[in-house]
Amino acid sequence: MSTMLKTSLPFLLTEVKAPPDPAALYINLTGGRPGSFLLESALQHPRLGRYSFLGWDPFLVLKTKGFQATIEEAGKGKITVLDNPWNVIRQLLIRYQQPFTQPHPLPFIGGIVGYLAYDLGRYIERLPQWARDDLPFPEGYLAFYATVVGIDHQEERVYVAAHGFPASGTAAYKLALARIKEVEERLLKVRPLPALDTRKNDKAEGISSLFTRDTYCRAVERAKNYIAAGDIFEVNLSQRFETRLPFHPLELYLRLRKFNPAPFAAYLPLEEGVIVSASPERFLRVSKGQVETRPIKGTRPRGRTPAEDQALRKELWESEKDRAELVMIIDLERNDLGRVCEVGSVKVPELFVLEEYATVFHLVSTITGALRKDKDMVDLWRATFPGGSITGAPKIRAMEIIEELEPVRRSVYTGSLGYLGFNGEADWNIAIRTFLIVGNRAYFQTGGAVTADSDPGSEYQETLDKACGLLKALGL
């Protein structure tokens, strides 16, 4: 064990000897049990995918559904609170905030991991209630972790961070030290994962969608009618697929990280089901008071040859439609950030960037701002959630149209997964390329932006292109 970083707070951090393989560490240390988490940069990138994190045994878990929140604290049982879920989230964040400015090698050193389902947007703006709510997942799930294992992929180093909650003073320091030592002992037993055999015959069965090609195209036409009437400029329309899953959700995650590696991947098992995500999109990053969002608009499939790749890359780069879609969302995100950021601080340092993934190309922008001193993470979420890239513009009217045209609620899909540290550092994805698993059923959604010049058949095909990596993970 190297020298520990000890602070005036009940917090310790140390480097440990362990293989810098997040999935191997996660499976060895947790077995994928409910209450654990893995946030993995499966597609490593110096800016987007440098770190991965894992943890287990949260000391507090918050679940929300409608205006009812359940708080379960270790050793204290459950309590139920009736309130707007955003108010409950804020109260818990205030309780555990820890201003901490001393340098350390990880952006996340303990705090909250979880998700905000798309439907939490209903408690920011009043929306109609037409779509069926047919999945059992909470609308909000936030788990509080005193101990976190972090991997720096750039330096190939592994760290353990531990806090002394719920103790205080000397007792808190001793508890944090005990937590560090416990993890170190468990790390001695870590073994490499066996090679993933994706050639075996296990594959999903009976995949179906709530849309046919014809009904999806008709929904696109209805969306275009709203655009022609002046209700909206664009709307994100999606379809949900369902299939029987023939293997364990952990195997699905390992398959997904192989076929569709992404900088914002996650494995999050709950009692209600399992979330398996391989998102390429950052929703919100907060570091030292600076906010960043990176909306994606514009997609092309990867080609079968380098020449096809180059042609598709060029087609996306030169597409006026895709650029127009992205510009509309940039304007929306700038306005959202402007509600909580310092006047004049909102910038667009990257207007159009073409990014390459295993199965698709994407067009991406970066918008930044300085969070106002009188605003917190809940203010930021309420100003920006859900992300504009997966709703449309104007956002509220687009969400009303989504509620009309999509037959089921989105649940976690197009919500956000990520972490918020006790010290205020945060990184959250947009929950796309994401499976929701209930029993032996796997659900996933894909969608795209409908604009005035959208071709319904092309929009339907885009949803299939985005599903390619997910279908490969299913063995299809």
GROMACS .gro file of C-alpha atoms in nm:
model
  476
    1MET     CA    1   0.000   0.000   0.000
    2SER     CA    2   0.138   0.339  -0.098
    3THR     CA    3   0.120   0.650   0.118
    4MET     CA    4  -0.236   0.751   0.192
    5LEU     CA    5  -0.380   1.092   0.126
    6LYS     CA    6  -0.528   1.203   0.457
    7THR     CA    7  -0.740   1.516   0.476
    8SER     CA    8  -0.908   1.718   0.746
    9LEU     CA    9  -1.225   1.533   0.645
   10PRO     CA   10  -1.292   1.166   0.729
   11PHE     CA   11  -1.157   1.062   0.389
   12LEU     CA   12  -0.862   0.850   0.272
   13LEU     CA   13  -0.728   0.761  -0.071
   14THR     CA   14  -0.455   0.515  -0.158
   15GLU     CA   15  -0.310   0.350  -0.467
   16VAL     CA   16  -0.336  -0.030  -0.468
   17LYS     CA   17  -0.184  -0.310  -0.669
   18ALA     CA   18  -0.455  -0.455  -0.893
   19PRO     CA   19  -0.514  -0.515  -1.265
   20PRO     CA   20  -0.659  -0.197  -1.422
   21ASP     CA   21  -0.949  -0.394  -1.574
   22PRO     CA   22  -1.278  -0.248  -1.447
   23ALA     CA   23  -1.496  -0.543  -1.550
   24ALA     CA   24  -1.264  -0.800  -1.391
   25LEU     CA   25  -1.245  -0.599  -1.069
   26TYR     CA   26  -1.620  -0.547  -1.062
   27ILE     CA   27  -1.713  -0.911  -1.119
   28ASN     CA   28  -1.452  -1.042  -0.874
   29LEU     CA   29  -1.541  -0.794  -0.599
   30THR     CA   30  -1.919  -0.776  -0.632
   31GLY     CA   31  -2.048  -1.063  -0.844
   32GLY     CA   32  -2.285  -0.808  -0.995
   33ARG     CA   33  -2.517  -0.808  -0.694
   34PRO     CA   34  -2.787  -0.543  -0.642
   35GLY     CA   35  -2.653  -0.229  -0.481
   36SER     CA   36  -2.323  -0.246  -0.666
   37PHE     CA   37  -2.224  -0.039  -0.969
   38LEU     CA   38  -1.975  -0.020  -1.252
   39LEU     CA   39  -1.919   0.304  -1.444
   40GLU     CA   40  -1.671   0.212  -1.715
   41SER     CA   41  -1.489   0.400  -1.985
   42ALA     CA   42  -1.490   0.096  -2.213
   43LEU     CA   43  -1.379   0.318  -2.502
   44GLN     CA   44  -1.081   0.490  -2.349
   45HIS     CA   45  -1.016   0.852  -2.444
   46PRO     CA   46  -0.791   1.105  -2.266
   47ARG     CA   47  -1.078   1.350  -2.220
   48LEU     CA   48  -1.397   1.145  -2.234
   49GLY     CA   49  -1.290   0.803  -2.115
   50ARG     CA   50  -0.992   0.823  -1.883
   51TYR     CA   51  -1.151   0.688  -1.562
   52SER     CA   52  -1.368   0.398  -1.450
   53PHE     CA   53  -1.529   0.344  -1.108
   54LEU     CA   54  -1.693   0.063  -0.915
   55GLY     CA   55  -1.844   0.013  -0.573
   56TRP     CA   56  -2.086  -0.187  -0.360
   57ASP     CA   57  -2.282  -0.177  -0.034
   58PRO     CA   58  -2.417   0.181  -0.036
   59PHE     CA   59  -2.491   0.329   0.304
   60LEU     CA   60  -2.804   0.503   0.175
   61VAL     CA   61  -3.036   0.439  -0.121
   62LEU     CA   62  -3.300   0.677  -0.254
   63LYS     CA   63  -3.575   0.555  -0.488
   64THR     CA   64  -3.849   0.779  -0.625
   65LYS     CA   65  -4.173   0.711  -0.811
   66GLY     CA   66  -4.419   0.992  -0.864
   67PHE     CA   67  -4.430   1.213  -0.556
   68GLN     CA   68  -4.324   0.929  -0.327
   69ALA     CA   69  -3.962   0.872  -0.226
   70THR     CA   70  -3.821   0.581  -0.027
   71ILE     CA   71  -3.498   0.633   0.167
   72GLU     CA   72  -3.321   0.326   0.302
   73GLU     CA   73  -3.023   0.390   0.528
   74ALA     CA   74  -2.794   0.111   0.648
   75GLY     CA   75  -2.888   0.009   1.001
   76LYS     CA   76  -3.186   0.244   1.015
   77GLY     CA   77  -3.448   0.086   0.789
   78LYS     CA   78  -3.673   0.263   0.539
   79ILE     CA   79  -3.868   0.584   0.552
   80THR     CA   80  -4.115   0.721   0.297
   81VAL     CA   81  -4.129   1.089   0.202
   82LEU     CA   82  -4.413   1.251   0.005
   83ASP     CA   83  -4.271   1.543  -0.193
   84ASN     CA   84  -4.148   1.649  -0.535
   85PRO     CA   85  -3.856   1.410  -0.601
   86TRP     CA   86  -3.620   1.696  -0.687
   87ASN     CA   87  -3.678   1.846  -0.342
   88VAL     CA   88  -3.591   1.515  -0.176
   89ILE     CA   89  -3.277   1.482  -0.387
   90ARG     CA   90  -3.165   1.831  -0.287
   91GLN     CA   91  -3.220   1.766   0.083
   92LEU     CA   92  -2.997   1.457   0.071
   93LEU     CA   93  -2.728   1.634  -0.131
   94ILE     CA   94  -2.711   1.917   0.122
   95ARG     CA   95  -2.678   1.662   0.401
   96TYR     CA   96  -2.370   1.496   0.250
   97GLN     CA   97  -2.191   1.780   0.070
   98GLN     CA   98  -1.820   1.805   0.157
   99PRO     CA   99  -1.622   2.096   0.015
  100PHE     CA  100  -1.281   1.945  -0.061
  101THR     CA  101  -1.014   2.133  -0.255
  102GLN     CA  102  -0.700   1.930  -0.184
  103PRO     CA  103  -0.554   1.769  -0.500
  104HIS     CA  104  -0.615   1.400  -0.560
  105PRO     CA  105  -0.579   1.175  -0.866
  106LEU     CA  106  -0.948   1.087  -0.920
  107PRO     CA  107  -1.246   1.303  -1.019
  108PHE     CA  108  -1.481   1.080  -0.815
  109ILE     CA  109  -1.384   0.996  -0.456
  110GLY     CA  110  -1.715   0.874  -0.319
  111GLY     CA  111  -2.068   1.002  -0.329
  112ILE     CA  112  -2.376   0.928  -0.535
  113VAL     CA  113  -2.410   0.684  -0.824
  114GLY     CA  114  -2.738   0.615  -0.997
  115TYR     CA  115  -2.976   0.734  -1.262
  116LEU     CA  116  -3.245   0.989  -1.332
  117ALA     CA  117  -3.514   0.837  -1.555
  118TYR     CA  118  -3.647   1.044  -1.844
  119ASP     CA  119  -3.981   1.059  -1.660
  120LEU     CA  120  -3.833   1.271  -1.379
  121GLY     CA  121  -3.882   1.554  -1.626
  122ARG     CA  122  -4.252   1.533  -1.536
  123TYR     CA  123  -4.172   1.696  -1.201
  124ILE     CA  124  -3.998   1.990  -1.366
  125GLU     CA  125  -4.267   2.064  -1.626
  126ARG     CA  126  -4.631   1.956  -1.632
  127LEU     CA  127  -4.671   1.692  -1.905
  128PRO     CA  128  -4.965   1.482  -2.026
  129GLN     CA  129  -4.989   1.123  -1.899
  130TRP     CA  130  -5.083   0.915  -2.201
  131ALA     CA  131  -4.804   0.660  -2.249
  132ARG     CA  132  -4.816   0.331  -2.054
  133ASP     CA  133  -4.581   0.295  -1.758
  134ASP     CA  134  -4.510  -0.078  -1.789
  135LEU     CA  135  -4.160  -0.130  -1.644
  136PRO     CA  136  -4.087  -0.162  -1.269
  137PHE     CA  137  -3.783   0.065  -1.245
  138PRO     CA  138  -3.792   0.366  -1.010
  139GLU     CA  139  -3.794   0.706  -1.177
  140GLY     CA  140  -3.502   0.812  -0.962
  141TYR     CA  141  -3.236   0.584  -0.814
  142LEU     CA  142  -2.945   0.737  -0.622
  143ALA     CA  143  -2.714   0.523  -0.405
  144PHE     CA  144  -2.460   0.681  -0.167
  145TYR     CA  145  -2.117   0.514  -0.146
  146ALA     CA  146  -1.853   0.569   0.121
  147THR     CA  147  -1.599   0.348  -0.061
  148VAL     CA  148  -1.509   0.360  -0.431
  149VAL     CA  149  -1.249   0.184  -0.645
  150GLY     CA  150  -1.120   0.407  -0.926
  151ILE     CA  151  -0.910   0.321  -1.231
  152ASP     CA  152  -0.700   0.576  -1.419
  153HIS     CA  153  -0.662   0.417  -1.763
  154GLN     CA  154  -0.412   0.673  -1.885
  155GLU     CA  155  -0.172   0.603  -1.597
  156GLU     CA  156  -0.284   0.237  -1.556
  157ARG     CA  157  -0.329   0.286  -1.183
  158VAL     CA  158  -0.594   0.166  -0.940
  159TYR     CA  159  -0.703   0.359  -0.630
  160VAL     CA  160  -0.936   0.307  -0.337
  161ALA     CA  161  -1.112   0.605  -0.180
  162ALA     CA  162  -1.299   0.570   0.150
  163HIS     CA  163  -1.498   0.804   0.372
  164GLY     CA  164  -1.582   0.760   0.737
  165PHE     CA  165  -1.961   0.800   0.716
  166PRO     CA  166  -2.158   0.783   0.938
  167ALA     CA  167  -1.895   0.823   1.211
  168SER     CA  168  -1.715   1.149   1.291
  169GLY     CA  169  -1.375   1.260   1.416
  170THR     CA  170  -1.121   0.989   1.503
  171ALA     CA  171  -1.384   0.717   1.468
  172ALA     CA  172  -1.450   0.828   1.110
  173TYR     CA  173  -1.080   0.809   1.025
  174LYS     CA  174  -1.058   0.458   1.172
  175LEU     CA  175  -1.367   0.349   0.977
  176ALA     CA  176  -1.228   0.486   0.650
  177LEU     CA  177  -0.898   0.306   0.717
  178ALA     CA  178  -1.082  -0.021   0.786
  179ARG     CA  179  -1.273   0.016   0.461
  180ILE     CA  180  -0.949   0.067   0.268
  181LYS     CA  181  -0.790  -0.241   0.424
  182GLU     CA  182  -1.097  -0.454   0.354
  183VAL     CA  183  -1.085  -0.367  -0.015
  184GLU     CA  184  -0.710  -0.431  -0.030
  185GLU     CA  185  -0.760  -0.779   0.112
  186ARG     CA  186  -1.032  -0.855  -0.141
  187LEU     CA  187  -0.817  -0.728  -0.427
  188LEU     CA  188  -0.559  -0.998  -0.348
  189LYS     CA  189  -0.814  -1.256  -0.466
  190VAL     CA  190  -0.895  -1.091  -0.800
  191ARG     CA  191  -0.849  -1.319  -1.100
  192PRO     CA  192  -0.858  -1.233  -1.472
  193LEU     CA  193  -1.185  -1.295  -1.653
  194PRO     CA  194  -1.199  -1.595  -1.886
  195ALA     CA  195  -1.206  -1.514  -2.257
  196LEU     CA  196  -1.553  -1.415  -2.374
  197ASP     CA  197  -1.684  -1.676  -2.619
  198THR     CA  198  -1.933  -1.501  -2.847
  199ARG     CA  199  -1.931  -1.785  -3.101
  200LYS     CA  200  -2.155  -2.010  -2.894
  201ASN     CA  201  -2.515  -2.053  -3.001
  202ASP     CA  202  -2.671  -1.851  -2.718
  203LYS     CA  203  -2.865  -1.566  -2.871
  204ALA     CA  204  -3.177  -1.366  -2.802
  205GLU     CA  205  -3.509  -1.502  -2.925
  206GLY     CA  206  -3.823  -1.347  -3.064
  207ILE     CA  207  -3.723  -0.981  -3.090
  208SER     CA  208  -4.018  -0.749  -3.139
  209SER     CA  209  -4.094  -0.377  -3.145
  210LEU     CA  210  -4.395  -0.172  -3.042
  211PHE     CA  211  -4.376  -0.020  -3.392
  212THR     CA  212  -4.379  -0.175  -3.737
  213ARG     CA  213  -4.197   0.004  -4.016
  214ASP     CA  214  -4.532   0.137  -4.137
  215THR     CA  215  -4.654   0.262  -3.798
  216TYR     CA  216  -4.317   0.425  -3.724
  217CYS     CA  217  -4.323   0.606  -4.058
  218ARG     CA  218  -4.676   0.726  -3.985
  219ALA     CA  219  -4.557   0.859  -3.648
  220VAL     CA  220  -4.278   1.047  -3.829
  221GLU     CA  221  -4.539   1.202  -4.061
  222ARG     CA  222  -4.747   1.310  -3.762
  223ALA     CA  223  -4.438   1.470  -3.609
  224LYS     CA  224  -4.371   1.652  -3.937
  225ASN     CA  225  -4.727   1.784  -3.930
  226TYR     CA  226  -4.654   1.942  -3.591
  227ILE     CA  227  -4.338   2.095  -3.738
  228ALA     CA  228  -4.533   2.234  -4.036
  229ALA     CA  229  -4.789   2.380  -3.795
  230GLY     CA  230  -4.514   2.565  -3.608
  231ASP     CA  231  -4.540   2.368  -3.282
  232ILE     CA  232  -4.176   2.251  -3.288
  233PHE     CA  233  -3.860   2.261  -3.496
  234GLU     CA  234  -3.761   1.900  -3.430
  235VAL     CA  235  -3.855   1.606  -3.209
  236ASN     CA  236  -3.671   1.289  -3.109
  237LEU     CA  237  -3.888   0.986  -3.187
  238SER     CA  238  -3.791   0.638  -3.067
  239GLN     CA  239  -3.910   0.278  -3.079
  240ARG     CA  240  -3.871   0.014  -2.809
  241PHE     CA  241  -3.760  -0.342  -2.876
  242GLU     CA  242  -3.810  -0.645  -2.653
  243THR     CA  243  -3.654  -0.991  -2.653
  244ARG     CA  244  -3.588  -1.293  -2.436
  245LEU     CA  245  -3.237  -1.284  -2.286
  246PRO     CA  246  -3.074  -1.632  -2.286
  247PHE     CA  247  -2.774  -1.544  -2.069
  248HIS     CA  248  -2.689  -1.353  -1.752
  249PRO     CA  249  -2.702  -0.971  -1.770
  250LEU     CA  250  -2.330  -0.960  -1.683
  251GLU     CA  251  -2.254  -1.158  -1.997
  252LEU     CA  252  -2.468  -0.914  -2.194
  253TYR     CA  253  -2.259  -0.629  -2.053
  254LEU     CA  254  -1.934  -0.802  -2.149
  255ARG     CA  255  -2.067  -0.863  -2.499
  256LEU     CA  256  -2.181  -0.503  -2.530
  257ARG     CA  257  -1.845  -0.361  -2.423
  258LYS     CA  258  -1.682  -0.583  -2.687
  259PHE     CA  259  -1.911  -0.499  -2.978
  260ASN     CA  260  -2.001  -0.143  -2.883
  261PRO     CA  261  -1.732   0.003  -2.652
  262ALA     CA  262  -1.831   0.345  -2.525
  263PRO     CA  263  -1.683   0.613  -2.297
  264PHE     CA  264  -1.990   0.624  -2.068
  265ALA     CA  265  -2.075   0.257  -2.014
  266ALA     CA  266  -2.248   0.130  -1.700
  267TYR     CA  267  -2.371  -0.182  -1.524
  268LEU     CA  268  -2.625  -0.105  -1.254
  269PRO     CA  269  -2.815  -0.393  -1.088
  270LEU     CA  270  -3.124  -0.307  -0.883
  271GLU     CA  271  -3.375  -0.528  -0.708
  272GLU     CA  272  -3.626  -0.429  -0.979
  273GLY     CA  273  -3.399  -0.516  -1.271
  274VAL     CA  274  -3.061  -0.451  -1.430
  275ILE     CA  275  -2.941  -0.157  -1.642
  276VAL     CA  276  -2.672  -0.228  -1.902
  277SER     CA  277  -2.551   0.081  -2.087
  278ALA     CA  278  -2.293   0.167  -2.353
  279SER     CA  279  -2.361   0.535  -2.403
  280PRO     CA  280  -2.139   0.751  -2.624
  281GLU     CA  281  -2.295   1.077  -2.505
  282ARG     CA  282  -2.204   1.302  -2.213
  283PHE     CA  283  -2.501   1.488  -2.067
  284LEU     CA  284  -2.335   1.690  -1.790
  285ARG     CA  285  -1.987   1.713  -1.648
  286VAL     CA  286  -1.912   1.945  -1.357
  287SER     CA  287  -1.553   2.007  -1.250
  288LYS     CA  288  -1.441   2.293  -1.026
  289GLY     CA  289  -1.760   2.480  -1.108
  290GLN     CA  290  -1.723   2.444  -1.485
  291VAL     CA  291  -2.009   2.271  -1.670
  292GLU     CA  292  -1.982   2.081  -1.998
  293THR     CA  293  -2.247   1.913  -2.215
  294ARG     CA  294  -2.182   1.731  -2.545
  295PRO     CA  295  -2.501   1.671  -2.746
  296ILE     CA  296  -2.500   1.424  -3.035
  297LYS     CA  297  -2.701   1.489  -3.350
  298GLY     CA  298  -2.631   1.314  -3.677
  299THR     CA  299  -2.559   0.944  -3.729
  300ARG     CA  300  -2.431   0.722  -4.007
  301PRO     CA  301  -2.359   0.347  -3.989
  302ARG     CA  302  -2.001   0.224  -4.020
  303GLY     CA  303  -1.909   0.084  -4.361
  304ARG     CA  304  -1.791  -0.266  -4.443
  305THR     CA  305  -1.465  -0.138  -4.595
  306PRO     CA  306  -1.236   0.162  -4.535
  307ALA     CA  307  -1.367   0.316  -4.857
  308GLU     CA  308  -1.728   0.283  -4.740
  309ASP     CA  309  -1.630   0.429  -4.403
  310GLN     CA  310  -1.476   0.730  -4.573
  311ALA     CA  311  -1.781   0.785  -4.793
  312LEU     CA  312  -2.020   0.766  -4.497
  313ARG     CA  313  -1.797   0.992  -4.289
  314LYS     CA  314  -1.800   1.248  -4.572
  315GLU     CA  315  -2.177   1.216  -4.615
  316LEU     CA  316  -2.238   1.293  -4.247
  317TRP     CA  317  -1.987   1.578  -4.236
  318GLU     CA  318  -2.147   1.747  -4.538
  319SER     CA  319  -2.511   1.684  -4.437
  320GLU     CA  320  -2.695   2.016  -4.405
  321LYS     CA  321  -2.986   1.838  -4.233
  322ASP     CA  322  -2.767   1.689  -3.959
  323ARG     CA  323  -2.584   2.016  -3.903
  324ALA     CA  324  -2.914   2.202  -3.879
  325GLU     CA  325  -3.041   1.948  -3.622
  326LEU     CA  326  -2.728   1.995  -3.413
  327VAL     CA  327  -2.740   2.375  -3.432
  328MET     CA  328  -3.098   2.373  -3.301
  329ILE     CA  329  -2.994   2.160  -3.004
  330ILE     CA  330  -2.686   2.375  -2.941
  331ASP     CA  331  -2.915   2.678  -2.912
  332LEU     CA  332  -3.145   2.487  -2.674
  333GLU     CA  333  -2.855   2.371  -2.455
  334ARG     CA  334  -2.701   2.719  -2.448
  335ASN     CA  335  -3.030   2.859  -2.326
  336ASP     CA  336  -3.065   2.583  -2.065
  337LEU     CA  337  -2.714   2.642  -1.930
  338GLY     CA  338  -2.768   3.017  -1.940
  339ARG     CA  339  -3.038   2.981  -1.674
  340VAL     CA  340  -2.786   2.864  -1.412
  341CYS     CA  341  -2.445   2.977  -1.541
  342GLU     CA  342  -2.265   3.308  -1.504
  343VAL     CA  343  -2.372   3.572  -1.756
  344GLY     CA  344  -2.145   3.559  -2.060
  345SER     CA  345  -1.978   3.232  -1.958
  346VAL     CA  346  -2.170   2.996  -2.190
  347LYS     CA  347  -1.950   2.910  -2.489
  348VAL     CA  348  -1.938   2.659  -2.777
  349PRO     CA  349  -1.569   2.559  -2.794
  350GLU     CA  350  -1.645   2.275  -3.038
  351LEU     CA  351  -1.918   2.340  -3.294
  352PHE     CA  352  -1.900   2.030  -3.516
  353VAL     CA  353  -1.687   1.726  -3.432
  354LEU     CA  354  -1.718   1.393  -3.614
  355GLU     CA  355  -1.667   1.101  -3.374
  356GLU     CA  356  -1.611   0.739  -3.470
  357TYR     CA  357  -1.755   0.442  -3.279
  358ALA     CA  358  -1.762   0.068  -3.342
  359THR     CA  359  -2.089   0.068  -3.535
  360VAL     CA  360  -2.169   0.434  -3.617
  361PHE     CA  361  -2.033   0.781  -3.682
  362HIS     CA  362  -2.178   1.073  -3.481
  363LEU     CA  363  -2.172   1.451  -3.515
  364VAL     CA  364  -2.109   1.615  -3.176
  365SER     CA  365  -2.079   1.962  -3.022
  366THR     CA  366  -1.945   2.086  -2.688
  367ILE     CA  367  -2.111   2.362  -2.484
  368THR     CA  368  -1.955   2.493  -2.161
  369GLY     CA  369  -2.037   2.740  -1.887
  370ALA     CA  370  -1.945   2.848  -1.533
  371LEU     CA  371  -2.207   2.744  -1.277
  372ARG     CA  372  -2.325   3.037  -1.068
  373LYS     CA  373  -2.215   3.038  -0.704
  374ASP     CA  374  -2.577   3.043  -0.584
  375LYS     CA  375  -2.672   2.734  -0.789
  376ASP     CA  376  -2.622   2.366  -0.709
  377MET     CA  377  -2.643   2.036  -0.897
  378VAL     CA  378  -3.020   2.014  -0.855
  379ASP     CA  379  -3.056   2.361  -1.009
  380LEU     CA  380  -2.839   2.246  -1.299
  381TRP     CA  381  -3.041   1.927  -1.348
  382ARG     CA  382  -3.372   2.112  -1.334
  383ALA     CA  383  -3.250   2.364  -1.593
  384THR     CA  384  -3.125   2.104  -1.840
  385PHE     CA  385  -3.310   1.774  -1.781
  386PRO     CA  386  -3.386   1.576  -1.991
  387GLY     CA  387  -3.109   1.651  -2.239
  388GLY     CA  388  -3.221   1.846  -2.545
  389SER     CA  389  -3.059   1.605  -2.789
  390ILE     CA  390  -3.312   1.336  -2.699
  391THR     CA  391  -3.625   1.553  -2.675
  392GLY     CA  392  -3.624   1.815  -2.951
  393ALA     CA  393  -3.691   2.186  -2.962
  394PRO     CA  394  -3.869   2.362  -2.807
  395LYS     CA  395  -3.819   2.105  -2.534
  396ILE     CA  396  -4.152   2.108  -2.349
  397ARG     CA  397  -4.370   2.091  -2.661
  398ALA     CA  398  -4.142   1.821  -2.805
  399MET     CA  399  -4.188   1.616  -2.486
  400GLU     CA  400  -4.566   1.652  -2.513
  401ILE     CA  401  -4.551   1.517  -2.869
  402ILE     CA  402  -4.324   1.230  -2.760
  403GLU     CA  403  -4.586   1.141  -2.498
  404GLU     CA  404  -4.849   1.131  -2.773
  405LEU     CA  405  -4.655   0.937  -3.037
  406GLU     CA  406  -4.462   0.681  -2.827
  407PRO     CA  407  -4.689   0.413  -2.674
  408VAL     CA  408  -4.485   0.350  -2.355
  409ARG     CA  409  -4.290   0.567  -2.114
  410ARG     CA  410  -3.918   0.578  -2.174
  411SER     CA  411  -3.818   0.494  -1.816
  412VAL     CA  412  -3.437   0.503  -1.790
  413TYR     CA  413  -3.390   0.538  -2.168
  414THR     CA  414  -3.280   0.896  -2.252
  415GLY     CA  415  -3.256   0.975  -1.884
  416SER     CA  416  -2.910   0.997  -1.734
  417LEU     CA  417  -2.664   0.767  -1.551
  418GLY     CA  418  -2.357   0.882  -1.364
  419TYR     CA  419  -2.197   1.004  -1.044
  420LEU     CA  420  -2.200   1.309  -0.820
  421GLY     CA  421  -1.916   1.324  -0.570
  422PHE     CA  422  -1.946   1.450  -0.215
  423ASN     CA  423  -1.710   1.725  -0.334
  424GLY     CA  424  -1.942   1.837  -0.616
  425GLU     CA  425  -1.756   1.679  -0.910
  426ALA     CA  426  -2.000   1.508  -1.148
  427ASP     CA  427  -2.021   1.322  -1.479
  428TRP     CA  428  -2.351   1.199  -1.626
  429ASN     CA  429  -2.432   1.036  -1.957
  430ILE     CA  430  -2.740   1.034  -2.175
  431ALA     CA  431  -2.883   0.684  -2.128
  432ILE     CA  432  -2.887   0.572  -2.490
  433ARG     CA  433  -2.758   0.235  -2.624
  434THR     CA  434  -2.901   0.100  -2.300
  435PHE     CA  435  -3.071  -0.227  -2.204
  436LEU     CA  436  -3.331  -0.253  -1.928
  437ILE     CA  437  -3.354  -0.612  -1.806
  438VAL     CA  438  -3.647  -0.749  -1.606
  439GLY     CA  439  -3.626  -1.121  -1.535
  440ASN     CA  440  -3.531  -1.284  -1.864
  441ARG     CA  441  -3.670  -1.000  -2.078
  442ALA     CA  442  -3.444  -0.734  -2.226
  443TYR     CA  443  -3.577  -0.399  -2.349
  444PHE     CA  444  -3.394  -0.133  -2.547
  445GLN     CA  445  -3.487   0.176  -2.747
  446THR     CA  446  -3.335   0.367  -3.035
  447GLY     CA  447  -3.450   0.687  -3.197
  448GLY     CA  448  -3.361   0.987  -3.405
  449ALA     CA  449  -3.448   1.349  -3.472
  450VAL     CA  450  -3.743   1.427  -3.698
  451THR     CA  451  -3.722   1.760  -3.880
  452ALA     CA  452  -3.918   1.929  -4.159
  453ASP     CA  453  -3.721   1.755  -4.434
  454SER     CA  454  -3.706   1.410  -4.270
  455ASP     CA  455  -3.774   1.108  -4.490
  456PRO     CA  456  -3.981   0.860  -4.282
  457GLY     CA  457  -3.808   0.554  -4.425
  458SER     CA  458  -3.464   0.700  -4.355
  459GLU     CA  459  -3.564   0.789  -4.000
  460TYR     CA  460  -3.681   0.431  -3.942
  461GLN     CA  461  -3.353   0.297  -4.082
  462GLU     CA  462  -3.155   0.525  -3.848
  463THR     CA  463  -3.319   0.356  -3.549
  464LEU     CA  464  -3.199   0.020  -3.685
  465ASP     CA  465  -2.847   0.153  -3.749
  466LYS     CA  466  -2.824   0.269  -3.388
  467ALA     CA  467  -2.941  -0.074  -3.271
  468CYS     CA  468  -2.661  -0.256  -3.452
  469GLY     CA  469  -2.420  -0.283  -3.158
  470LEU     CA  470  -2.701  -0.382  -2.923
  471LEU     CA  471  -2.819  -0.655  -3.159
  472LYS     CA  472  -2.466  -0.791  -3.189
  473ALA     CA  473  -2.444  -0.812  -2.811
  474LEU     CA  474  -2.764  -1.017  -2.817
  475GLY     CA  475  -2.613  -1.256  -3.071
  476LEU     CA  476  -2.834  -1.130  -3.354
   0.00000   0.00000   0.00000
